[in-house]
PDB file of C-alpha atoms and ligand atoms in Angstrom:
ATOM      1  CA  MET F  16     -15.023  -6.356  31.366  1.00 48.00           C
ATOM      2  CA  HIS F  17     -16.183  -7.166  27.869  1.00 49.00           C
ATOM      3  CA  VAL F  18     -15.874 -10.754  26.724  1.00 49.00           C
ATOM      4  CA  GLN F  19     -17.089 -10.539  23.167  1.00 52.00           C
ATOM      5  CA  HIS F  20     -13.977 -11.691  21.326  1.00 50.00           C
ATOM      6  CA  THR F  21     -13.702 -15.230  20.124  1.00 54.00           C
ATOM      7  CA  ASP F  22      -9.973 -14.906  19.511  1.00 55.00           C
ATOM      8  CA  ARG F  23      -8.489 -13.910  22.848  1.00 60.00           C
ATOM      9  CA  SER F  24      -4.975 -13.613  21.457  1.00 76.00           C
ATOM     10  CA  GLU F  25      -5.948 -10.709  19.234  1.00 87.00           C
ATOM     11  CA  PRO F  26      -6.177  -7.355  21.030  1.00 94.00           C
ATOM     12  CA  PRO F  27      -9.002  -4.969  20.169  1.00 96.00           C
ATOM     13  CA  ARG F  28      -8.249  -2.556  17.347  1.00 96.00           C
ATOM     14  CA  LEU F  29      -9.285   0.259  19.683  1.00 97.00           C
ATOM     15  CA  ARG F  30      -9.803   0.152  23.414  1.00 97.00           C
ATOM     16  CA  LEU F  31     -10.864   2.946  25.728  1.00 98.00           C
ATOM     17  CA  ARG F  32     -10.408   2.231  29.402  1.00 98.00           C
ATOM     18  CA  ASN F  33     -11.935   4.352  32.076  1.00 98.00           C
ATOM     19  CA  ILE F  34     -11.926   7.484  29.949  1.00 98.00           C
ATOM     20  CA  SER F  35     -13.155  10.604  31.716  1.00 98.00           C
ATOM     21  CA  VAL F  36     -13.270  14.078  30.255  1.00 98.00           C
ATOM     22  CA  ARG F  37     -14.024  17.130  32.343  1.00 97.00           C
ATOM     23  CA  PHE F  38     -14.693  20.614  31.060  1.00 96.00           C
ATOM     24  CA  GLY F  39     -14.320  22.754  34.157  1.00 92.00           C
ATOM     25  CA  GLY F  40     -16.999  21.489  36.523  1.00 92.00           C
ATOM     26  CA  LEU F  41     -18.827  19.470  33.886  1.00 96.00           C
ATOM     27  CA  THR F  42     -18.099  15.772  33.452  1.00 97.00           C
ATOM     28  CA  ALA F  43     -18.670  15.156  29.729  1.00 98.00           C
ATOM     29  CA  LEU F  44     -17.411  11.545  29.896  1.00 98.00           C
ATOM     30  CA  ASP F  45     -17.380   9.505  33.082  1.00 98.00           C
ATOM     31  CA  SER F  46     -15.219   6.338  33.188  1.00 98.00           C
ATOM     32  CA  VAL F  47     -16.148   5.181  29.694  1.00 98.00           C
ATOM     33  CA  ASP F  48     -14.983   1.763  28.472  1.00 97.00           C
ATOM     34  CA  LEU F  49     -15.277   0.857  24.813  1.00 96.00           C
ATOM     35  CA  GLU F  50     -13.708  -1.684  22.517  1.00 96.00           C
ATOM     36  CA  VAL F  51     -13.812  -2.428  18.831  1.00 96.00           C
ATOM     37  CA  ALA F  52     -12.469  -5.727  17.534  1.00 94.00           C
ATOM     38  CA  PRO F  53     -10.455  -5.846  14.290  1.00 94.00           C
ATOM     39  CA  GLY F  54     -12.772  -5.717  11.295  1.00 92.00           C
ATOM     40  CA  ARG F  55     -15.834  -4.866  13.375  1.00 94.00           C
ATOM     41  CA  ALA F  56     -18.108  -1.860  13.578  1.00 95.00           C
ATOM     42  CA  ALA F  57     -18.956  -0.290  16.922  1.00 96.00           C
ATOM     43  CA  GLY F  58     -21.629   2.322  17.365  1.00 96.00           C
ATOM     44  CA  VAL F  59     -21.961   5.035  19.966  1.00 96.00           C
ATOM     45  CA  ILE F  60     -25.406   6.535  20.428  1.00 94.00           C
ATOM     46  CA  GLY F  61     -27.042   8.735  23.005  1.00 92.00           C
ATOM     47  CA  PRO F  62     -29.277  11.768  23.353  1.00 89.00           C
ATOM     48  CA  ASN F  63     -28.001  15.287  22.752  1.00 89.00           C
ATOM     49  CA  GLY F  64     -25.338  16.242  25.255  1.00 92.00           C
ATOM     50  CA  ALA F  65     -24.593  12.593  26.108  1.00 94.00           C
ATOM     51  CA  GLY F  66     -20.903  12.963  25.261  1.00 96.00           C
ATOM     52  CA  LYS F  67     -20.736  11.404  21.753  1.00 95.00           C
ATOM     53  CA  THR F  68     -18.745  14.193  20.129  1.00 93.00           C
ATOM     54  CA  THR F  69     -16.488  14.426  23.159  1.00 96.00           C
ATOM     55  CA  LEU F  70     -15.748  10.713  22.830  1.00 97.00           C
ATOM     56  CA  PHE F  71     -15.068  11.072  19.107  1.00 95.00           C
ATOM     57  CA  ASN F  72     -12.803  14.068  19.711  1.00 95.00           C
ATOM     58  CA  THR F  73     -10.933  12.200  22.432  1.00 97.00           C
ATOM     59  CA  VAL F  74     -10.087   9.375  20.014  1.00 96.00           C
ATOM     60  CA  CYS F  75      -9.036  11.934  17.360  1.00 93.00           C
ATOM     61  CA  GLY F  76      -6.855  13.836  19.807  1.00 94.00           C
ATOM     62  CA  LEU F  77      -8.970  16.987  19.641  1.00 93.00           C
ATOM     63  CA  VAL F  78      -9.894  16.637  23.314  1.00 96.00           C
ATOM     64  CA  ARG F  79      -7.574  15.349  25.988  1.00 95.00           C
ATOM     65  CA  ALA F  80      -8.920  12.807  28.458  1.00 96.00           C
ATOM     66  CA  SER F  81      -8.710  13.913  32.095  1.00 96.00           C
ATOM     67  CA  SER F  82      -8.060  10.289  33.015  1.00 96.00           C
ATOM     68  CA  GLY F  83      -8.091   6.842  31.484  1.00 98.00           C
ATOM     69  CA  THR F  84      -6.140   5.239  28.649  1.00 97.00           C
ATOM     70  CA  LEU F  85      -6.491   4.426  24.965  1.00 98.00           C
ATOM     71  CA  GLU F  86      -4.955   1.516  23.104  1.00 97.00           C
ATOM     72  CA  LEU F  87      -4.612   0.788  19.423  1.00 97.00           C
ATOM     73  CA  ASP F  88      -4.014  -2.889  18.641  1.00 96.00           C
ATOM     74  CA  GLY F  89      -2.938  -3.409  22.218  1.00 95.00           C
ATOM     75  CA  ALA F  90      -0.384  -0.582  22.301  1.00 96.00           C
ATOM     76  CA  ALA F  91      -0.754   2.650  24.264  1.00 96.00           C
ATOM     77  CA  PHE F  92      -2.253   5.289  21.995  1.00 95.00           C
ATOM     78  CA  THR F  93      -2.013   9.038  22.543  1.00 95.00           C
ATOM     79  CA  PRO F  94      -3.968  10.526  19.664  1.00 94.00           C
ATOM     80  CA  VAL F  95      -2.641  13.648  17.948  1.00 93.00           C
ATOM     81  CA  PRO F  96      -4.822  14.947  15.094  1.00 89.00           C
ATOM     82  CA  HIS F  97      -2.194  15.283  12.358  1.00 84.00           C
ATOM     83  CA  ARG F  98      -0.452  12.053  13.326  1.00 89.00           C
ATOM     84  CA  LEU F  99      -3.444   9.764  12.963  1.00 91.00           C
ATOM     85  CA  ALA F 100      -2.879   8.865   9.288  1.00 87.00           C
ATOM     86  CA  PRO F 101       0.534   7.230   9.776  1.00 88.00           C
ATOM     87  CA  LEU F 102      -1.057   5.072  12.491  1.00 92.00           C
ATOM     88  CA  GLY F 103      -3.763   3.951  10.069  1.00 93.00           C
ATOM     89  CA  VAL F 104      -6.495   5.968  11.740  1.00 95.00           C
ATOM     90  CA  SER F 105      -8.813   7.947   9.500  1.00 92.00           C
ATOM     91  CA  ARG F 106     -11.907  10.026  10.209  1.00 89.00           C
ATOM     92  CA  THR F 107     -14.685  11.979   8.613  1.00 85.00           C
ATOM     93  CA  LEU F 108     -16.085  15.065  10.259  1.00 74.00           C
ATOM     94  CA  GLN F 109     -19.601  16.388  10.345  1.00 69.00           C
ATOM     95  CA  ALA F 110     -18.481  19.475   8.423  1.00 70.00           C
ATOM     96  CA  LEU F 111     -17.086  17.375   5.558  1.00 74.00           C
ATOM     97  CA  GLY F 112     -13.902  19.432   5.252  1.00 82.00           C
ATOM     98  CA  LEU F 113     -13.593  19.044   1.491  1.00 89.00           C
ATOM     99  CA  PHE F 114     -11.395  21.573  -0.338  1.00 90.00           C
ATOM    100  CA  GLU F 115     -13.925  23.581  -2.336  1.00 91.00           C
ATOM    101  CA  GLY F 116     -11.361  24.660  -4.932  1.00 91.00           C
ATOM    102  CA  LEU F 117     -10.427  21.063  -5.765  1.00 93.00           C
ATOM    103  CA  THR F 118     -12.389  18.485  -7.718  1.00 95.00           C
ATOM    104  CA  VAL F 119     -13.693  15.368  -5.999  1.00 96.00           C
ATOM    105  CA  LEU F 120     -10.824  13.333  -7.448  1.00 96.00           C
ATOM    106  CA  GLU F 121      -8.256  15.930  -6.360  1.00 93.00           C
ATOM    107  CA  ASN F 122      -9.740  15.943  -2.865  1.00 93.00           C
ATOM    108  CA  VAL F 123      -9.333  12.193  -2.535  1.00 93.00           C
ATOM    109  CA  THR F 124      -5.869  12.226  -4.127  1.00 92.00           C
ATOM    110  CA  ALA F 125      -4.828  14.931  -1.639  1.00 89.00           C
ATOM    111  CA  ALA F 126      -5.353  12.453   1.210  1.00 86.00           C
ATOM    112  CA  LEU F 127      -2.699  10.247  -0.375  1.00 85.00           C
ATOM    113  CA  ARG F 128      -0.289  13.144  -0.661  1.00 69.00           C
ATOM    114  CA  PRO F 129       0.308  14.417   2.886  1.00 53.00           C
ATOM    115  CA  ALA F 130       1.206  18.085   3.187  1.00 49.00           C
ATOM    116  CA  GLY F 131       3.881  17.582   5.811  1.00 45.00           C
ATOM    117  CA  THR F 132       7.129  15.759   5.377  1.00 46.00           C
ATOM    118  CA  GLY F 133       6.620  12.195   4.491  1.00 55.00           C
ATOM    119  CA  PHE F 134       7.485   9.249   2.412  1.00 61.00           C
ATOM    120  CA  LEU F 135       4.902   9.825  -0.293  1.00 62.00           C
ATOM    121  CA  ARG F 136       5.617  13.526  -0.533  1.00 57.00           C
ATOM    122  CA  ASP F 137       9.318  12.894  -0.993  1.00 63.00           C
ATOM    123  CA  LEU F 138       8.499  10.295  -3.577  1.00 64.00           C
ATOM    124  CA  LEU F 139       6.294  12.740  -5.463  1.00 65.00           C
ATOM    125  CA  ALA F 140       9.000  15.428  -5.463  1.00 66.00           C
ATOM    126  CA  LEU F 141      11.651  13.108  -6.879  1.00 61.00           C
ATOM    127  CA  PRO F 142      12.198  11.764 -10.371  1.00 61.00           C
ATOM    128  CA  GLY F 143       9.527   9.120 -10.641  1.00 64.00           C
ATOM    129  CA  GLY F 144       7.222  11.527  -8.811  1.00 68.00           C
ATOM    130  CA  ALA F 145       4.952  11.634 -11.823  1.00 75.00           C
ATOM    131  CA  ARG F 146       4.537   7.905 -11.527  1.00 77.00           C
ATOM    132  CA  ALA F 147       3.698   8.118  -7.810  1.00 78.00           C
ATOM    133  CA  GLU F 148       1.232  10.905  -8.598  1.00 82.00           C
ATOM    134  CA  LYS F 149      -0.406   8.681 -11.204  1.00 85.00           C
ATOM    135  CA  ALA F 150      -0.587   5.787  -8.738  1.00 86.00           C
ATOM    136  CA  ALA F 151      -2.218   8.056  -6.138  1.00 89.00           C
ATOM    137  CA  ARG F 152      -4.754   9.254  -8.709  1.00 91.00           C
ATOM    138  CA  GLU F 153      -5.550   5.695  -9.715  1.00 92.00           C
ATOM    139  CA  ARG F 154      -6.011   4.643  -6.115  1.00 92.00           C
ATOM    140  CA  ALA F 155      -8.310   7.634  -5.528  1.00 94.00           C
ATOM    141  CA  MET F 156     -10.316   6.822  -8.652  1.00 96.00           C
ATOM    142  CA  GLN F 157     -10.696   3.222  -7.516  1.00 94.00           C
ATOM    143  CA  GLU F 158     -12.169   4.468  -4.221  1.00 95.00           C
ATOM    144  CA  LEU F 159     -14.616   6.747  -6.054  1.00 96.00           C
ATOM    145  CA  GLU F 160     -15.685   3.757  -8.136  1.00 96.00           C
ATOM    146  CA  SER F 161     -16.189   1.546  -5.111  1.00 93.00           C
ATOM    147  CA  LEU F 162     -18.440   4.207  -3.539  1.00 94.00           C
ATOM    148  CA  GLY F 163     -20.322   4.736  -6.800  1.00 94.00           C
ATOM    149  CA  ILE F 164     -19.325   8.363  -7.391  1.00 96.00           C
ATOM    150  CA  ALA F 165     -16.702   7.985 -10.138  1.00 97.00           C
ATOM    151  CA  SER F 166     -18.911   9.947 -12.539  1.00 97.00           C
ATOM    152  CA  HIS F 167     -18.466  12.998 -10.267  1.00 97.00           C
ATOM    153  CA  ALA F 168     -14.648  12.768 -10.212  1.00 96.00           C
ATOM    154  CA  SER F 169     -14.038  16.042 -12.022  1.00 97.00           C
ATOM    155  CA  ALA F 170     -16.831  18.040 -10.352  1.00 96.00           C
ATOM    156  CA  LEU F 171     -16.252  20.660  -7.668  1.00 96.00           C
ATOM    157  CA  PRO F 172     -17.894  19.670  -4.351  1.00 94.00           C
ATOM    158  CA  ALA F 173     -20.146  22.751  -4.230  1.00 93.00           C
ATOM    159  CA  THR F 174     -21.884  21.690  -7.454  1.00 96.00           C
ATOM    160  CA  LEU F 175     -22.894  18.288  -6.033  1.00 95.00           C
ATOM    161  CA  PRO F 176     -25.804  17.072  -3.896  1.00 93.00           C
ATOM    162  CA  TYR F 177     -24.988  16.732  -0.202  1.00 90.00           C
ATOM    163  CA  GLY F 178     -25.184  12.925  -0.304  1.00 90.00           C
ATOM    164  CA  VAL F 179     -22.495  12.798  -3.001  1.00 93.00           C
ATOM    165  CA  ARG F 180     -20.282  15.186  -1.057  1.00 92.00           C
ATOM    166  CA  LYS F 181     -20.620  12.918   1.981  1.00 91.00           C
ATOM    167  CA  LYS F 182     -19.473   9.979  -0.121  1.00 93.00           C
ATOM    168  CA  ALA F 183     -16.529  12.022  -1.410  1.00 94.00           C
ATOM    169  CA  ALA F 184     -15.482  12.679   2.203  1.00 92.00           C
ATOM    170  CA  LEU F 185     -15.849   8.968   2.949  1.00 93.00           C
ATOM    171  CA  ALA F 186     -13.804   8.068  -0.149  1.00 94.00           C
ATOM    172  CA  ARG F 187     -11.078  10.401   1.038  1.00 93.00           C
ATOM    173  CA  ALA F 188     -11.031   8.746   4.463  1.00 92.00           C
ATOM    174  CA  LEU F 189     -10.920   5.244   2.949  1.00 93.00           C
ATOM    175  CA  ALA F 190      -8.324   5.902   0.243  1.00 92.00           C
ATOM    176  CA  THR F 191      -5.500   5.654   2.772  1.00 89.00           C
ATOM    177  CA  ASP F 192      -6.584   2.081   3.647  1.00 91.00           C
ATOM    178  CA  PRO F 193      -7.081   2.832   7.341  1.00 94.00           C
ATOM    179  CA  ARG F 194      -7.265   0.098   9.962  1.00 95.00           C
ATOM    180  CA  LEU F 195      -9.586   2.248  12.042  1.00 96.00           C
ATOM    181  CA  LEU F 196     -12.182   4.612  10.611  1.00 96.00           C
ATOM    182  CA  LEU F 197     -13.957   7.102  12.870  1.00 95.00           C
ATOM    183  CA  LEU F 198     -17.238   8.518  11.604  1.00 93.00           C
ATOM    184  CA  ASP F 199     -18.882  11.480  13.315  1.00 89.00           C
ATOM    185  CA  GLU F 200     -22.603  11.742  12.611  1.00 89.00           C
ATOM    186  CA  PRO F 201     -22.332  10.654   8.954  1.00 88.00           C
ATOM    187  CA  ALA F 202     -26.127  10.612   8.578  1.00 88.00           C
ATOM    188  CA  GLY F 203     -26.502  14.254   9.610  1.00 84.00           C
ATOM    189  CA  GLY F 204     -28.333  16.260   6.953  1.00 85.00           C
ATOM    190  CA  LEU F 205     -29.217  13.210   4.843  1.00 88.00           C
ATOM    191  CA  GLY F 206     -32.661  11.990   3.809  1.00 89.00           C
ATOM    192  CA  ARG F 207     -33.997   8.459   4.211  1.00 90.00           C
ATOM    193  CA  ASP F 208     -32.716   7.118   0.852  1.00 90.00           C
ATOM    194  CA  ASP F 209     -29.255   8.579   1.317  1.00 89.00           C
ATOM    195  CA  ILE F 210     -29.062   7.083   4.815  1.00 91.00           C
ATOM    196  CA  ASP F 211     -29.966   3.623   3.495  1.00 92.00           C
ATOM    197  CA  GLU F 212     -27.273   3.926   0.849  1.00 90.00           C
ATOM    198  CA  LEU F 213     -24.765   5.119   3.422  1.00 90.00           C
ATOM    199  CA  ALA F 214     -25.640   2.150   5.630  1.00 92.00           C
ATOM    200  CA  ASP F 215     -24.748  -0.233   2.772  1.00 92.00           C
ATOM    201  CA  LEU F 216     -21.433   1.523   2.211  1.00 91.00           C
ATOM    202  CA  ILE F 217     -20.488   1.522   5.895  1.00 93.00           C
ATOM    203  CA  ARG F 218     -21.491  -2.116   6.271  1.00 92.00           C
ATOM    204  CA  ALA F 219     -18.956  -3.014   3.569  1.00 91.00           C
ATOM    205  CA  ILE F 220     -16.008  -1.348   5.351  1.00 91.00           C
ATOM    206  CA  PRO F 221     -15.225  -4.015   7.984  1.00 85.00           C
ATOM    207  CA  GLY F 222     -14.887  -6.537   5.114  1.00 83.00           C
ATOM    208  CA  ARG F 223     -11.760  -4.627   4.116  1.00 83.00           C
ATOM    209  CA  GLY F 224     -10.221  -5.374   7.506  1.00 88.00           C
ATOM    210  CA  CYS F 225     -10.943  -1.881   8.783  1.00 94.00           C
ATOM    211  CA  SER F 226     -12.660  -1.359  12.127  1.00 96.00           C
ATOM    212  CA  VAL F 227     -15.301   1.339  12.341  1.00 96.00           C
ATOM    213  CA  VAL F 228     -16.418   3.545  15.193  1.00 96.00           C
ATOM    214  CA  LEU F 229     -19.663   5.247  14.283  1.00 95.00           C
ATOM    215  CA  VAL F 230     -20.804   8.094  16.514  1.00 94.00           C
ATOM    216  CA  GLU F 231     -24.319   8.972  15.546  1.00 91.00           C
ATOM    217  CA  HIS F 232     -27.483  10.601  16.767  1.00 84.00           C
ATOM    218  CA  HIS F 233     -29.385   8.542  14.188  1.00 83.00           C
ATOM    219  CA  VAL F 234     -30.215   5.319  16.017  1.00 86.00           C
ATOM    220  CA  ASP F 235     -31.509   3.453  12.940  1.00 86.00           C
ATOM    221  CA  LEU F 236     -28.233   3.820  11.058  1.00 90.00           C
ATOM    222  CA  VAL F 237     -26.214   2.556  14.012  1.00 93.00           C
ATOM    223  CA  MET F 238     -28.571  -0.384  14.523  1.00 91.00           C
ATOM    224  CA  ALA F 239     -28.248  -1.255  10.821  1.00 91.00           C
ATOM    225  CA  VAL F 240     -24.465  -1.286  10.597  1.00 93.00           C
ATOM    226  CA  CYS F 241     -22.947  -1.964  14.024  1.00 94.00           C
ATOM    227  CA  ASP F 242     -22.114  -5.303  15.659  1.00 86.00           C
ATOM    228  CA  ARG F 243     -21.998  -3.688  18.997  1.00 93.00           C
ATOM    229  CA  ILE F 244     -23.517  -0.544  20.402  1.00 95.00           C
ATOM    230  CA  THR F 245     -22.544   1.582  23.371  1.00 96.00           C
ATOM    231  CA  VAL F 246     -25.197   3.916  24.711  1.00 95.00           C
ATOM    232  CA  LEU F 247     -24.125   7.088  26.497  1.00 95.00           C
ATOM    233  CA  ASP F 248     -26.268   9.286  28.691  1.00 95.00           C
ATOM    234  CA  PHE F 249     -24.851  12.217  30.657  1.00 95.00           C
ATOM    235  CA  GLY F 250     -21.347  10.959  29.878  1.00 97.00           C
ATOM    236  CA  ARG F 251     -21.904   7.485  31.273  1.00 97.00           C
ATOM    237  CA  VAL F 252     -22.279   4.131  29.531  1.00 97.00           C
ATOM    238  CA  ILE F 253     -25.849   3.079  30.316  1.00 95.00           C
ATOM    239  CA  ALA F 254     -25.975   0.078  27.958  1.00 94.00           C
ATOM    240  CA  ASP F 255     -23.556  -1.898  25.827  1.00 94.00           C
ATOM    241  CA  GLY F 256     -24.367  -4.853  23.584  1.00 94.00           C
ATOM    242  CA  THR F 257     -25.907  -5.977  20.311  1.00 93.00           C
ATOM    243  CA  ALA F 258     -28.489  -3.860  18.524  1.00 90.00           C
ATOM    244  CA  ALA F 259     -31.240  -6.212  19.699  1.00 89.00           C
ATOM    245  CA  ALA F 260     -30.129  -6.141  23.335  1.00 91.00           C
ATOM    246  CA  VAL F 261     -29.744  -2.380  23.382  1.00 91.00           C
ATOM    247  CA  ARG F 262     -33.123  -1.814  21.733  1.00 87.00           C
ATOM    248  CA  GLU F 263     -34.837  -3.842  24.467  1.00 88.00           C
ATOM    249  CA  ASP F 264     -33.002  -2.140  27.304  1.00 90.00           C
ATOM    250  CA  PRO F 265     -35.385   0.004  29.376  1.00 90.00           C
ATOM    251  CA  ALA F 266     -32.533   2.309  30.450  1.00 88.00           C
ATOM    252  CA  VAL F 267     -32.016   3.191  26.783  1.00 87.00           C
ATOM    253  CA  THR F 268     -35.675   3.862  26.107  1.00 85.00           C
ATOM    254  CA  ASP F 269     -35.849   6.013  29.226  1.00 85.00           C
ATOM    255  CA  ALA F 270     -32.808   8.043  28.189  1.00 83.00           C
ATOM    256  CA  TYR F 271     -34.264   8.775  24.769  1.00 78.00           C
ATOM    257  CA  LEU F 272     -37.789   9.434  26.008  1.00 67.00           C
ATOM    258  CA  GLY F 273     -36.410  11.658  28.745  1.00 65.00           C
ATOM    259  CA  ALA F 274     -34.418  13.612  26.180  1.00 57.00           C
ATOM    260  CA  GLY F 275     -37.428  13.848  23.873  1.00 52.00           C
ATOM    261  CA  ALA F 276     -39.619  15.155  26.671  1.00 47.00           C
ATOM    262  CA  ALA F 277     -37.041  17.700  27.817  1.00 43.00           C
TER     263      ALA F 277
HETATM  264  N1  ADP Y 305     -15.444  22.311  24.755  1.00 76.67           N
HETATM  265  C1  ADP Y 305     -16.391  22.203  25.684  1.00 76.67           C
HETATM  266  N2  ADP Y 305     -16.400  22.986  26.770  1.00 76.67           N
HETATM  267  C2  ADP Y 305     -17.339  22.850  27.721  1.00 76.67           C
HETATM  268  N3  ADP Y 305     -18.341  21.956  27.683  1.00 76.67           N
HETATM  269  C3  ADP Y 305     -18.396  21.159  26.617  1.00 76.67           C
HETATM  270  C4  ADP Y 305     -17.442  21.224  25.561  1.00 76.67           C
HETATM  271  N4  ADP Y 305     -17.772  20.286  24.610  1.00 76.67           N
HETATM  272  C5  ADP Y 305     -18.862  19.655  25.073  1.00 76.67           C
HETATM  273  N5  ADP Y 305     -19.250  20.179  26.267  1.00 76.67           N
HETATM  274  C6  ADP Y 305     -20.373  19.702  27.069  1.00 76.67           C
HETATM  275  O1  ADP Y 305     -20.160  18.315  27.289  1.00 76.67           O
HETATM  276  C7  ADP Y 305     -21.397  17.596  27.222  1.00 76.67           C
HETATM  277  C8  ADP Y 305     -21.322  16.550  26.132  1.00 76.67           C
HETATM  278  O2  ADP Y 305     -21.319  17.207  24.892  1.00 76.67           O
HETATM  279  P1  ADP Y 305     -21.141  16.447  23.510  1.00 76.67           P
HETATM  280  O3  ADP Y 305     -19.976  15.537  23.600  1.00 76.67           O
HETATM  281  O4  ADP Y 305     -21.113  17.479  22.444  1.00 76.67           O
HETATM  282  O5  ADP Y 305     -22.500  15.607  23.433  1.00 76.67           O
HETATM  283  P2  ADP Y 305     -23.225  14.938  22.159  1.00 76.67           P
HETATM  284  O6  ADP Y 305     -22.264  14.937  21.014  1.00 76.67           O
HETATM  285  O7  ADP Y 305     -23.601  13.573  22.610  1.00 76.67           O
HETATM  286  O8  ADP Y 305     -24.436  15.784  21.876  1.00 76.67           O
HETATM  287  C9  ADP Y 305     -22.483  18.638  26.998  1.00 76.67           C
HETATM  288  O9  ADP Y 305     -23.025  18.978  28.245  1.00 76.67           O
HETATM  289  C10 ADP Y 305     -21.716  19.800  26.397  1.00 76.67           C
HETATM  290  O10 ADP Y 305     -22.362  21.023  26.658  1.00 76.67           O
HETATM  291 MG1   MG Y 306     -22.447  15.704  19.061  1.00 76.67          MG
END
């Protein structure tokens, strides 16, 4: 359906085909198609109840699609929440999910030290583990620096402004060098200045070769950072294109005005 890619030999990083999600009698998503090219940012917007969170949860494996398929780099993808990291898929949640008893640096380092069985964990438990631990800490610190919050490394999250905590959650998601980053309403609870700063940070992510899917109620943020925007209303895709095209689309204006009036 979509013919946006210049390089046809390269499959989309993420592709949703015909995804429907039903909760009892309610159709939360209705035959949704979506693709994100490698190193691109895709936005999903829509009024309250449009199905944004359901779509996000479907890609994270928190909700199972009633029908349709997902693909990651051209391969069938059945998302399972705790198995996303090994596939290079990372996410931030609206409720940041930082460990309140750990410092910012420890929170980010924890992402590099999976709790389950795993290569890095085994490495950390073995002689030479101290060295792996040091490497993880250095990698985490580097991420804090790149997001401009290195000076808060040893602070506990609860002592920090919300905008800084959001960046800490983003640093944690990026520290694993994901190929796909899923962001759920990252602008929620932020003021104008923080949103502008966040926009700059998100805009820099595709440059690292990581694709971004940004699910957001905040239209301005999505318009500022996304190459391509999918608009949902009542679970259906009502528009799909560049920020400029979507902004001009009467169906989109109607959906938002309708929601505002309701
Ligand atoms: N777990 C659930 N059980 C039943 N209905 C749900 C569930 N989650 C979402 N819904 C419904 O699905 C629709 C889409 O919700 P949601 O994805 O949260 O929309 P958005 O994030 O765009 O506001 C809404 O009508 C909502 O009430
Ligand atoms: Mg939502």
